[in-house]
PDB file of C-alpha atoms and ligand atoms in Angstrom:
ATOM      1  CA  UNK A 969    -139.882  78.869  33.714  1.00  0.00           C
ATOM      2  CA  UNK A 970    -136.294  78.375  35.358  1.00  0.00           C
ATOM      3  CA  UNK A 971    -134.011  81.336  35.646  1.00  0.00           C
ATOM      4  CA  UNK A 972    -130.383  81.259  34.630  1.00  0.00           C
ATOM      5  CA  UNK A 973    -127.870  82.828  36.678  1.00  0.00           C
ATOM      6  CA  UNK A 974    -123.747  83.291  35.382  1.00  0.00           C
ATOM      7  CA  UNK A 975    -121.160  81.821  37.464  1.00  0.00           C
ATOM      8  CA  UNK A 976    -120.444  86.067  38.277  1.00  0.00           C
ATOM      9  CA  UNK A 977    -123.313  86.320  40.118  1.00  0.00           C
ATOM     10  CA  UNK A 978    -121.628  83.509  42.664  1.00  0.00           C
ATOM     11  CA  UNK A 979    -118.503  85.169  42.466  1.00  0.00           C
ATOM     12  CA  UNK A 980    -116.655  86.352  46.150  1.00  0.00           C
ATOM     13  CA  UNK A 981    -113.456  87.633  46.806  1.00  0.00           C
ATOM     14  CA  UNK A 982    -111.930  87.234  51.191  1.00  0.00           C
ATOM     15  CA  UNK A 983    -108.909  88.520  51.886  1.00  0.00           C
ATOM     16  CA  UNK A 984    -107.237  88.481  55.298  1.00  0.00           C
ATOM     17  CA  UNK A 985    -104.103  89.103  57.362  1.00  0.00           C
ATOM     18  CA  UNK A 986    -102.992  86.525  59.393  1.00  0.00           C
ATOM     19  CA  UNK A 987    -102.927  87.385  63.026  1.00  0.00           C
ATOM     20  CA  UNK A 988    -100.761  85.313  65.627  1.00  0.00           C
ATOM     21  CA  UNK A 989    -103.787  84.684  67.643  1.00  0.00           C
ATOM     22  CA  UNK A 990    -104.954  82.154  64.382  1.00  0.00           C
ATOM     23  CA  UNK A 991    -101.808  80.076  65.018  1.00  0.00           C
ATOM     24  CA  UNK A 992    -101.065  77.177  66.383  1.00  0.00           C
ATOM     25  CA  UNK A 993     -98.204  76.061  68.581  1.00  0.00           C
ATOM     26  CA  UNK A 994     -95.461  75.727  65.779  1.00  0.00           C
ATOM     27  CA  UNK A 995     -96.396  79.344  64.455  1.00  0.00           C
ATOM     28  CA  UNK A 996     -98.460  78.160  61.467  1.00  0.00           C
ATOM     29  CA  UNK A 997    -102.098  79.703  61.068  1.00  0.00           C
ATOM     30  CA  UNK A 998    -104.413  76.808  62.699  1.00  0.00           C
ATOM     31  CA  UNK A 999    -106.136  74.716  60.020  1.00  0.00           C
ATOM     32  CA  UNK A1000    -109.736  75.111  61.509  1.00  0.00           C
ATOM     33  CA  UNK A1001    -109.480  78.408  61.279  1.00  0.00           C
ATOM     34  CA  UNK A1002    -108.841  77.946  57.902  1.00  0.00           C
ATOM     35  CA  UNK A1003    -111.693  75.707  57.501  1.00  0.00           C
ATOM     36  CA  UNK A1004    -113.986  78.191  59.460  1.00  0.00           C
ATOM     37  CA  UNK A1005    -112.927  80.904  56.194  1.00  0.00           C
ATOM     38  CA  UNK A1006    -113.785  78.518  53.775  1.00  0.00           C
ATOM     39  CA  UNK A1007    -116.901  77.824  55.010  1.00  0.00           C
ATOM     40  CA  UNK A1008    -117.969  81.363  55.616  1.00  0.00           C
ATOM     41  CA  UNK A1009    -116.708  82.402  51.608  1.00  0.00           C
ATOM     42  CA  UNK A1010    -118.827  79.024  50.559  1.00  0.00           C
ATOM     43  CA  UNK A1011    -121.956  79.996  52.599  1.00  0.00           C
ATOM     44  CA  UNK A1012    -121.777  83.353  50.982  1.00  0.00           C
ATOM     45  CA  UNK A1013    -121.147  82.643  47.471  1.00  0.00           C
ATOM     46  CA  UNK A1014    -123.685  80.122  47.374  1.00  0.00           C
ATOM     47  CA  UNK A1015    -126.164  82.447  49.036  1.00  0.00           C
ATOM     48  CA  UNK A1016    -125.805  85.612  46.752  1.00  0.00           C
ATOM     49  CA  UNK A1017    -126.323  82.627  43.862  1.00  0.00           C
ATOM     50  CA  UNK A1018    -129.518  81.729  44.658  1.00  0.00           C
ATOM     51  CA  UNK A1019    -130.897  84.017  47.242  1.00  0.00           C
ATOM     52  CA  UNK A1020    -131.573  81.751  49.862  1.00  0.00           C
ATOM     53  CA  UNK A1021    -130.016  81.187  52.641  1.00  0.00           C
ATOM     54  CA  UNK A1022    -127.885  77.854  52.885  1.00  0.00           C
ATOM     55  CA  UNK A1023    -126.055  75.420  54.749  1.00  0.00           C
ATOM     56  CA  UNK A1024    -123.145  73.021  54.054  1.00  0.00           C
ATOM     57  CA  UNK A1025    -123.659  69.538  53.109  1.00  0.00           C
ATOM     58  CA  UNK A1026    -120.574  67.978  52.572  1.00  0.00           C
ATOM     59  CA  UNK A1027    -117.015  69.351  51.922  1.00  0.00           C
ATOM     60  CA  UNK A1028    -114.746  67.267  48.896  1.00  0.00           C
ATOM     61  CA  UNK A1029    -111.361  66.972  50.680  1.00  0.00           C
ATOM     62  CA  UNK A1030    -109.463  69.465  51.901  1.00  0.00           C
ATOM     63  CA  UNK A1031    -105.388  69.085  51.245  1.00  0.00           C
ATOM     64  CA  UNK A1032    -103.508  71.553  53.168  1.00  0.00           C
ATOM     65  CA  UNK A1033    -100.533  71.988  49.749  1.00  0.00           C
ATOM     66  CA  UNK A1034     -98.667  74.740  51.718  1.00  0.00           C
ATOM     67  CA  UNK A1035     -98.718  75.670  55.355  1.00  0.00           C
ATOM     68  CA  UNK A1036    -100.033  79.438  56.009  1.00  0.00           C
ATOM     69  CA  UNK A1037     -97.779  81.602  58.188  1.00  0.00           C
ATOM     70  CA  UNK A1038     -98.233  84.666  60.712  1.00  0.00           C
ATOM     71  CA  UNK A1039     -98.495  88.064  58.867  1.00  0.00           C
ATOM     72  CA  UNK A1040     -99.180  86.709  55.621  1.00  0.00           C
ATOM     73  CA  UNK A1041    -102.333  87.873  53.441  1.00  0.00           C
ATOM     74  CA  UNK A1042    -104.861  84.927  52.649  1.00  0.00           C
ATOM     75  CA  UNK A1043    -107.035  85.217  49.931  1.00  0.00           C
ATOM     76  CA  UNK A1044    -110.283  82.708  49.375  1.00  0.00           C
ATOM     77  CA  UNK A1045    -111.741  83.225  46.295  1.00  0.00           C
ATOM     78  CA  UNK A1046    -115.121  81.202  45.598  1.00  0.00           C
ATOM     79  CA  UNK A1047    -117.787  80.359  42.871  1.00  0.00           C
ATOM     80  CA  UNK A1048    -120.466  78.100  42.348  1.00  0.00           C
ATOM     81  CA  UNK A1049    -119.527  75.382  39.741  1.00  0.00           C
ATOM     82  CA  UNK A1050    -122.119  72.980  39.397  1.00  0.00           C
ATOM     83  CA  UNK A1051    -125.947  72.799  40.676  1.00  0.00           C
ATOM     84  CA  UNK A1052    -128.310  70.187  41.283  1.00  0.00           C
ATOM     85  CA  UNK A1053    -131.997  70.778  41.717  1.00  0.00           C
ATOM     86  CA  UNK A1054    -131.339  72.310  45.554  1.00  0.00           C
ATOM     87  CA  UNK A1055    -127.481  72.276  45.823  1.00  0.00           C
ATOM     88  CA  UNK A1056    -124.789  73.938  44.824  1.00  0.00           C
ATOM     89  CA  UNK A1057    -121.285  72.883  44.443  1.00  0.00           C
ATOM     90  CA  UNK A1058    -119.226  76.193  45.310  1.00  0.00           C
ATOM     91  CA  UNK A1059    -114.801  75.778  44.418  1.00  0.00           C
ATOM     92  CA  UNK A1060    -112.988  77.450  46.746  1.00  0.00           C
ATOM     93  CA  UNK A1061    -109.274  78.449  46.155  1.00  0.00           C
ATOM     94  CA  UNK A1062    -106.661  79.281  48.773  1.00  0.00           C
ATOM     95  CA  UNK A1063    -104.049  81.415  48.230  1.00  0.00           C
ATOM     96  CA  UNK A1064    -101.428  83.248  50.784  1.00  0.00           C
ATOM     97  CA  UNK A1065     -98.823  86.620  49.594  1.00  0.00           C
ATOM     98  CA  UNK A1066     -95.835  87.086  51.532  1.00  0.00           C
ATOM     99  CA  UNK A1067     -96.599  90.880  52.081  1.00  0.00           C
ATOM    100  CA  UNK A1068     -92.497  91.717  52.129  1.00  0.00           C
ATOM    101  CA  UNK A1069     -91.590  89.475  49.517  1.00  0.00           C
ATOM    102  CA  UNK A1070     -94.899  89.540  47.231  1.00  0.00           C
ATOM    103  CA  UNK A1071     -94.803  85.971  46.686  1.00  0.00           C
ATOM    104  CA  UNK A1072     -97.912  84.056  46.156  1.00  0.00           C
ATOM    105  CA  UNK A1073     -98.602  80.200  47.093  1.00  0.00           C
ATOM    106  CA  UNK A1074    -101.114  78.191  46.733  1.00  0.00           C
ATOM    107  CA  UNK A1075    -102.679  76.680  50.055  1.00  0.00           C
ATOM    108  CA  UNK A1076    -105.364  74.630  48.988  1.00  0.00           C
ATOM    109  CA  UNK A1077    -108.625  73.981  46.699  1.00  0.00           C
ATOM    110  CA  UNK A1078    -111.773  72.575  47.843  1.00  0.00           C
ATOM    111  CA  UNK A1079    -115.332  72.060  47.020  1.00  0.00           C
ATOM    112  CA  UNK A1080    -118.156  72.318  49.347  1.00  0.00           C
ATOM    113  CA  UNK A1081    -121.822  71.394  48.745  1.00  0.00           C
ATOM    114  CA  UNK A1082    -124.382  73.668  49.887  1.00  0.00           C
ATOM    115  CA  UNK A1083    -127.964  73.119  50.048  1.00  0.00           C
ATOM    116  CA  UNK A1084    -130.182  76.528  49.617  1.00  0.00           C
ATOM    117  CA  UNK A1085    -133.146  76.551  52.467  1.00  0.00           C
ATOM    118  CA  UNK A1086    -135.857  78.663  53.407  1.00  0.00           C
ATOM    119  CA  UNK A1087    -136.975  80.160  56.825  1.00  0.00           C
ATOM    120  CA  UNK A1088    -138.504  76.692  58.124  1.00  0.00           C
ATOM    121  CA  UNK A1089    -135.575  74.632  57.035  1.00  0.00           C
ATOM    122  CA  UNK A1090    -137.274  73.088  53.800  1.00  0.00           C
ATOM    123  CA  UNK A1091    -135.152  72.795  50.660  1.00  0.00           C
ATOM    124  CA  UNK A1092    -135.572  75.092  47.996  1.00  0.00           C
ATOM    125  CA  UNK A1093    -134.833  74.819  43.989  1.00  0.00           C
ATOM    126  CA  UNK A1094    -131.839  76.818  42.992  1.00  0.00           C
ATOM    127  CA  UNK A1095    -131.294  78.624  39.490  1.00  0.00           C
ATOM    128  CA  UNK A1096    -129.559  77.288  36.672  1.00  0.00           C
ATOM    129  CA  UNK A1097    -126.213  77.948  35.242  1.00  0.00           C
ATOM    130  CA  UNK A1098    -125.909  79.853  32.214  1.00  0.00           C
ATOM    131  CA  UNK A1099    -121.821  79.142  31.383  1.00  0.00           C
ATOM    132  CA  UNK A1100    -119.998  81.558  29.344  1.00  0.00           C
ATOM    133  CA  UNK A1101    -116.297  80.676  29.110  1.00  0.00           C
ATOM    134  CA  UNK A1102    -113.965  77.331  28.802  1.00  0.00           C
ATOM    135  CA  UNK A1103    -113.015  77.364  32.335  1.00  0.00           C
ATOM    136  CA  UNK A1104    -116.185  77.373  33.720  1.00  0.00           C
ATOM    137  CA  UNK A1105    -117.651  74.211  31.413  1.00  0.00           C
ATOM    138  CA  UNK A1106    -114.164  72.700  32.638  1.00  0.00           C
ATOM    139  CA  UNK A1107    -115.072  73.156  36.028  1.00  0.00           C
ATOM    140  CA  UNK A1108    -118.696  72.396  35.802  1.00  0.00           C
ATOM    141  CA  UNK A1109    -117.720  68.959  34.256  1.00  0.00           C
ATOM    142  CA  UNK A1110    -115.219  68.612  37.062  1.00  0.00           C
ATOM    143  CA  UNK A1111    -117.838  68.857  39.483  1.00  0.00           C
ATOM    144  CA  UNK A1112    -120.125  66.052  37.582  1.00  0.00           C
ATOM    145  CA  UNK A1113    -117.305  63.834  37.836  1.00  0.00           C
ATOM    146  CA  UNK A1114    -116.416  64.395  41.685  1.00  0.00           C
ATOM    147  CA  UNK A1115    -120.199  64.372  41.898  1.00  0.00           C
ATOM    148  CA  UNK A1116    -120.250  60.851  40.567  1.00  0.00           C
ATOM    149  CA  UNK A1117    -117.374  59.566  42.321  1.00  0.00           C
ATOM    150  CA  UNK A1118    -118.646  60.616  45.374  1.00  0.00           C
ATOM    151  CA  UNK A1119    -121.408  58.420  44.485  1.00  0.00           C
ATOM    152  CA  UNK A1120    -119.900  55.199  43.686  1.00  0.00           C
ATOM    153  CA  UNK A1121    -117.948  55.851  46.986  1.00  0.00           C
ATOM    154  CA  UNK A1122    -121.107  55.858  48.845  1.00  0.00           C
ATOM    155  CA  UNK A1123    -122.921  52.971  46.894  1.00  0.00           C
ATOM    156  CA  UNK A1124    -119.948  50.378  47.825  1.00  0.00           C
ATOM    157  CA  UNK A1125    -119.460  51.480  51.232  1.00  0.00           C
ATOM    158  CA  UNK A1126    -118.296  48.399  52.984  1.00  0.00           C
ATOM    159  CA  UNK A1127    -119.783  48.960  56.377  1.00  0.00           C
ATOM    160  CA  UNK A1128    -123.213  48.240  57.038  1.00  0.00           C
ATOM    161  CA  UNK A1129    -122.805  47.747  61.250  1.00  0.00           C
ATOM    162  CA  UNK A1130    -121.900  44.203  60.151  1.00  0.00           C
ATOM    163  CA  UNK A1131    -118.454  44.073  61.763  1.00  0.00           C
ATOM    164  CA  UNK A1132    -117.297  40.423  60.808  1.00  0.00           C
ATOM    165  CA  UNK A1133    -117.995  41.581  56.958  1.00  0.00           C
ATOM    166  CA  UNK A1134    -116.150  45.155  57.583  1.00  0.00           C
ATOM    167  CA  UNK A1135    -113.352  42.918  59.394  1.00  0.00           C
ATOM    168  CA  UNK A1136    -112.881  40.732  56.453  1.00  0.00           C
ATOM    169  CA  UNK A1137    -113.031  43.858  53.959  1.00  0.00           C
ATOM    170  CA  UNK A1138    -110.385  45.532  56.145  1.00  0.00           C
ATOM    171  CA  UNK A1139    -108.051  42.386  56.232  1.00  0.00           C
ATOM    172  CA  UNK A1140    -108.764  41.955  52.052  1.00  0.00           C
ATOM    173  CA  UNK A1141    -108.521  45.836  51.440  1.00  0.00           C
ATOM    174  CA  UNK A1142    -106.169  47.219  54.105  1.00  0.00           C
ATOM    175  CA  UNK A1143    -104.162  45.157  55.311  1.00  0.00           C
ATOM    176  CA  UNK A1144    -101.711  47.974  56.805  1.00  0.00           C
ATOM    177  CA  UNK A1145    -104.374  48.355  59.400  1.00  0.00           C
ATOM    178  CA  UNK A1146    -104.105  46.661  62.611  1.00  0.00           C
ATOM    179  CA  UNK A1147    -107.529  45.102  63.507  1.00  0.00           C
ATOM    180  CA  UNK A1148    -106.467  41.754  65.578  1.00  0.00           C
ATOM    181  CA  UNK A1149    -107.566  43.237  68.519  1.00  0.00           C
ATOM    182  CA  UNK A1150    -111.240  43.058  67.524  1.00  0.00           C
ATOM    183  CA  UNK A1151    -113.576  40.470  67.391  1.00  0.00           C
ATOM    184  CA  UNK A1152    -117.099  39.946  66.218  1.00  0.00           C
TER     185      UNK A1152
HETATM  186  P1  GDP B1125    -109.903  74.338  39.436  1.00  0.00           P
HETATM  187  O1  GDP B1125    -111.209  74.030  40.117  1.00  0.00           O
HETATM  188  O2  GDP B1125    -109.319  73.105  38.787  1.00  0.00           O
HETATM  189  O3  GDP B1125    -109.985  75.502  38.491  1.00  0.00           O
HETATM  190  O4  GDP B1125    -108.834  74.671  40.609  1.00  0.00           O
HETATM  191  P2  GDP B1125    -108.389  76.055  41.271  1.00  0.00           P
HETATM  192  O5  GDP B1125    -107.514  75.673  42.422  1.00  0.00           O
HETATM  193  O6  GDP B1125    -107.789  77.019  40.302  1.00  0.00           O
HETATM  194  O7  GDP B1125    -109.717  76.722  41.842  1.00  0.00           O
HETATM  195  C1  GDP B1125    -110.549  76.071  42.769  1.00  0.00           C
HETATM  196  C2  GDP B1125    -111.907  76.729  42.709  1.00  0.00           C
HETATM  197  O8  GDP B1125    -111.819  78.066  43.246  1.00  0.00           O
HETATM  198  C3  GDP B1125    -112.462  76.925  41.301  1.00  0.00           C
HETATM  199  O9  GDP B1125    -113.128  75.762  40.853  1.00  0.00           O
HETATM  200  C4  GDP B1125    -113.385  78.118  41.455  1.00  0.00           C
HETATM  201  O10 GDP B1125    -114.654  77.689  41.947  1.00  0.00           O
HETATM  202  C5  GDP B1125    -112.691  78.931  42.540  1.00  0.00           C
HETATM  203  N1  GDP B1125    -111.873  79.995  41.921  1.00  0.00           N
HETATM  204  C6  GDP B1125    -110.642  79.860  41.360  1.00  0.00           C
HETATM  205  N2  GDP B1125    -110.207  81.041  40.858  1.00  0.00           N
HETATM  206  C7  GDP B1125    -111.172  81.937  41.125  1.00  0.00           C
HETATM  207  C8  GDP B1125    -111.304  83.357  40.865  1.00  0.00           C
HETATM  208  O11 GDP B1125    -110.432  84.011  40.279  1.00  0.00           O
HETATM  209  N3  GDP B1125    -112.454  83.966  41.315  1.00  0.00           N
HETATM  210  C9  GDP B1125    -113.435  83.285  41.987  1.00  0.00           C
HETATM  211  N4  GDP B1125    -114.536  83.971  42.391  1.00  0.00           N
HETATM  212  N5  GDP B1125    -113.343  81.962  42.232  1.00  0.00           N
HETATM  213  C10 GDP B1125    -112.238  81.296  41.799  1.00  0.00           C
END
């Protein structure tokens, strides 16, 4: 008999001040770092969902919108959105307050997959979603359709080690690319 968990029971809120020891050269906080926070609120969210722990699997582009500066106040707020039979796809949204001015931005949005494991590294099933509101159908079909891109991507992959065929894709495909250089 499957059990049926609400998106709530994913649901975790990070929030952090920016120190100047997170920033790189120019002043801005370091984008790893930022990566390093998303992965931790991901790993977390998808763990209190299915009560396993988990690791990542793969991470659905992250866009850096807005550049994060010292001394403002990040907040990552996560859920799980879609799940497969041992994965979860957890959204994670970035936001950053200027603490003087109050103003809120938008940083960035991402989606990480997460696979739920137990003590000797095998996969385990996770439970399903029981969806409540709009938003959450709206996000859980978002996630079937990045699910199926993702796919498709992978299925007509070009490169197979066969570098005179990846050669001719590139010079069909992208030709902004400068491969002359190369030969097969
Ligand atoms: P969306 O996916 O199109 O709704 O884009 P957003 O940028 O608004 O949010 C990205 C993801 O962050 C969402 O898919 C959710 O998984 C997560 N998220 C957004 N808002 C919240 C929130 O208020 N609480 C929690 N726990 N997660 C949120």
């Amino acid at each position: 008999m499957a059990t049926y968990k609400t998106i709530e029971s994913s649901e975790i809120t990070l929030s952090q001040l920016m120190l100047p020891s997170h920033s790189n050269f120019s002043g801005k906080i370091h984008g790893g770092y930022l990566l390093s926070l998303m992965d931790q609120i991901a790993f977390a969210s998808a763990s209190k969902f299915s009560g396993s722990y988990c690791v990542t699997a793969s991470v659905d582009r992250v866009d850096f919108l807005n550049p994060i500066e010292v001394g403002e106040l990040v907040t990552l707020k996560a859920s799980v959105n879609f799940v497969g039979t041992t994965s979860m796809m957890v959204g994670i949204r970035v936001d950053a307050q200027n603490i003087q001015t109050g103003i809120i931005k938008h940083c960035n949005s991402s989606y990480f997959t997460m696979i739920a494991k137990d003590e000797s590294g095998s996969t385990l099933p996770v439970p399903r979603l029981r969806l409540i509101s709009r938003e959450q159908v709206m996000r859980y079909l978002k996630a079937a359709e990045r699910i199926s891109a993702r796919k498709q991507r992978i299925a007509s992959e070009p490169f197979n080690g066969d570098l005179a065929a990846a050669l001719a894709f590139m010079a069909s495909d992208h030709a902004d690319v400068d491969v002359k250089g190369l030969s097969t």
